[in-house]
PDB file of C-alpha atoms in Angstrom:
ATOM      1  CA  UNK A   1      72.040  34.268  95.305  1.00 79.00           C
ATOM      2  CA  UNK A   2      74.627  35.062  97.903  1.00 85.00           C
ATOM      3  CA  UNK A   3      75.091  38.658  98.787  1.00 83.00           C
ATOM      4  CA  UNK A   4      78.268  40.040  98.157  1.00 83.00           C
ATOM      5  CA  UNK A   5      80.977  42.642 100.938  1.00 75.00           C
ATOM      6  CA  UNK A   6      82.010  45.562  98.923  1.00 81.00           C
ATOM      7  CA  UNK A   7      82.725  47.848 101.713  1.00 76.00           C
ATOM      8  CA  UNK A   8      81.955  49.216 104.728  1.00 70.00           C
ATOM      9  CA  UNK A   9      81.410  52.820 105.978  1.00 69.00           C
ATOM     10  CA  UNK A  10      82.381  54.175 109.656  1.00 67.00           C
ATOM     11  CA  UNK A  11      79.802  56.641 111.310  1.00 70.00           C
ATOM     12  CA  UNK A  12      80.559  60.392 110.289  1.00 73.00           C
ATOM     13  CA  UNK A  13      84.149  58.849 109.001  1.00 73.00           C
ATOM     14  CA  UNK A  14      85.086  57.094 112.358  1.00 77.00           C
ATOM     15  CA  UNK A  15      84.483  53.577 111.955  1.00 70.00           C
ATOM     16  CA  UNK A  16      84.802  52.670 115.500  1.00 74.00           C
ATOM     17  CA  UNK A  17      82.347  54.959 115.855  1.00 74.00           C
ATOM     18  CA  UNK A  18      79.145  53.847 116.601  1.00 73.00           C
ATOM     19  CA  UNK A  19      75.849  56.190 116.823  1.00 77.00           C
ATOM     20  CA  UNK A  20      74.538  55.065 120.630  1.00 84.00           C
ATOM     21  CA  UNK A  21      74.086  57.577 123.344  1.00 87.00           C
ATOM     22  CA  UNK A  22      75.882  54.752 126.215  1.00 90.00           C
ATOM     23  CA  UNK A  23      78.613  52.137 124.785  1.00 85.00           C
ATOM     24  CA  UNK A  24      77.527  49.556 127.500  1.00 92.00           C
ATOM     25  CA  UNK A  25      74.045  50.017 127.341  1.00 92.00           C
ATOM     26  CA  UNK A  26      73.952  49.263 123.677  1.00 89.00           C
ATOM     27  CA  UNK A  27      76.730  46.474 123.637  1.00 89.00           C
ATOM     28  CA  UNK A  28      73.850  43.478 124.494  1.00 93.00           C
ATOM     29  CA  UNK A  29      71.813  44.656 121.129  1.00 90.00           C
ATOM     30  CA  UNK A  30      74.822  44.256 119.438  1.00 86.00           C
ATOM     31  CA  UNK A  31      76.186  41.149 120.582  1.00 90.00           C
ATOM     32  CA  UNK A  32      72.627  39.625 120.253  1.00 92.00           C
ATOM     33  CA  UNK A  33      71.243  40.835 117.191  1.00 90.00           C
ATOM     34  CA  UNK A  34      74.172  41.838 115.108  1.00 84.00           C
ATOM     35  CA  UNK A  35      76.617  39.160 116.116  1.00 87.00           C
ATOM     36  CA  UNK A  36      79.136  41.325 117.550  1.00 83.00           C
ATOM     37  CA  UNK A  37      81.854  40.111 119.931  1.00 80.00           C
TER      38      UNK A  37
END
């Protein structure tokens, strides 16, 4: 069964917002284990 995209949520209503102490610290986790580019 394929999983289906309703919608997507922002952090505390910001959705560029993401919940990491240091942006450029945390940007390698996301590129490598979320896909992020």
């Amino acid at each position: 069964m394929q999983g289906l995209f309703r919608r997507a949520a922002g952090y505390q209503g910001d959705a560029l917002n993401l919940p990491v102490k240091n942006v450029d610290e945390a940007v390698p986790f996301y590129e490598q284990r979320l896909g992020f580019r």
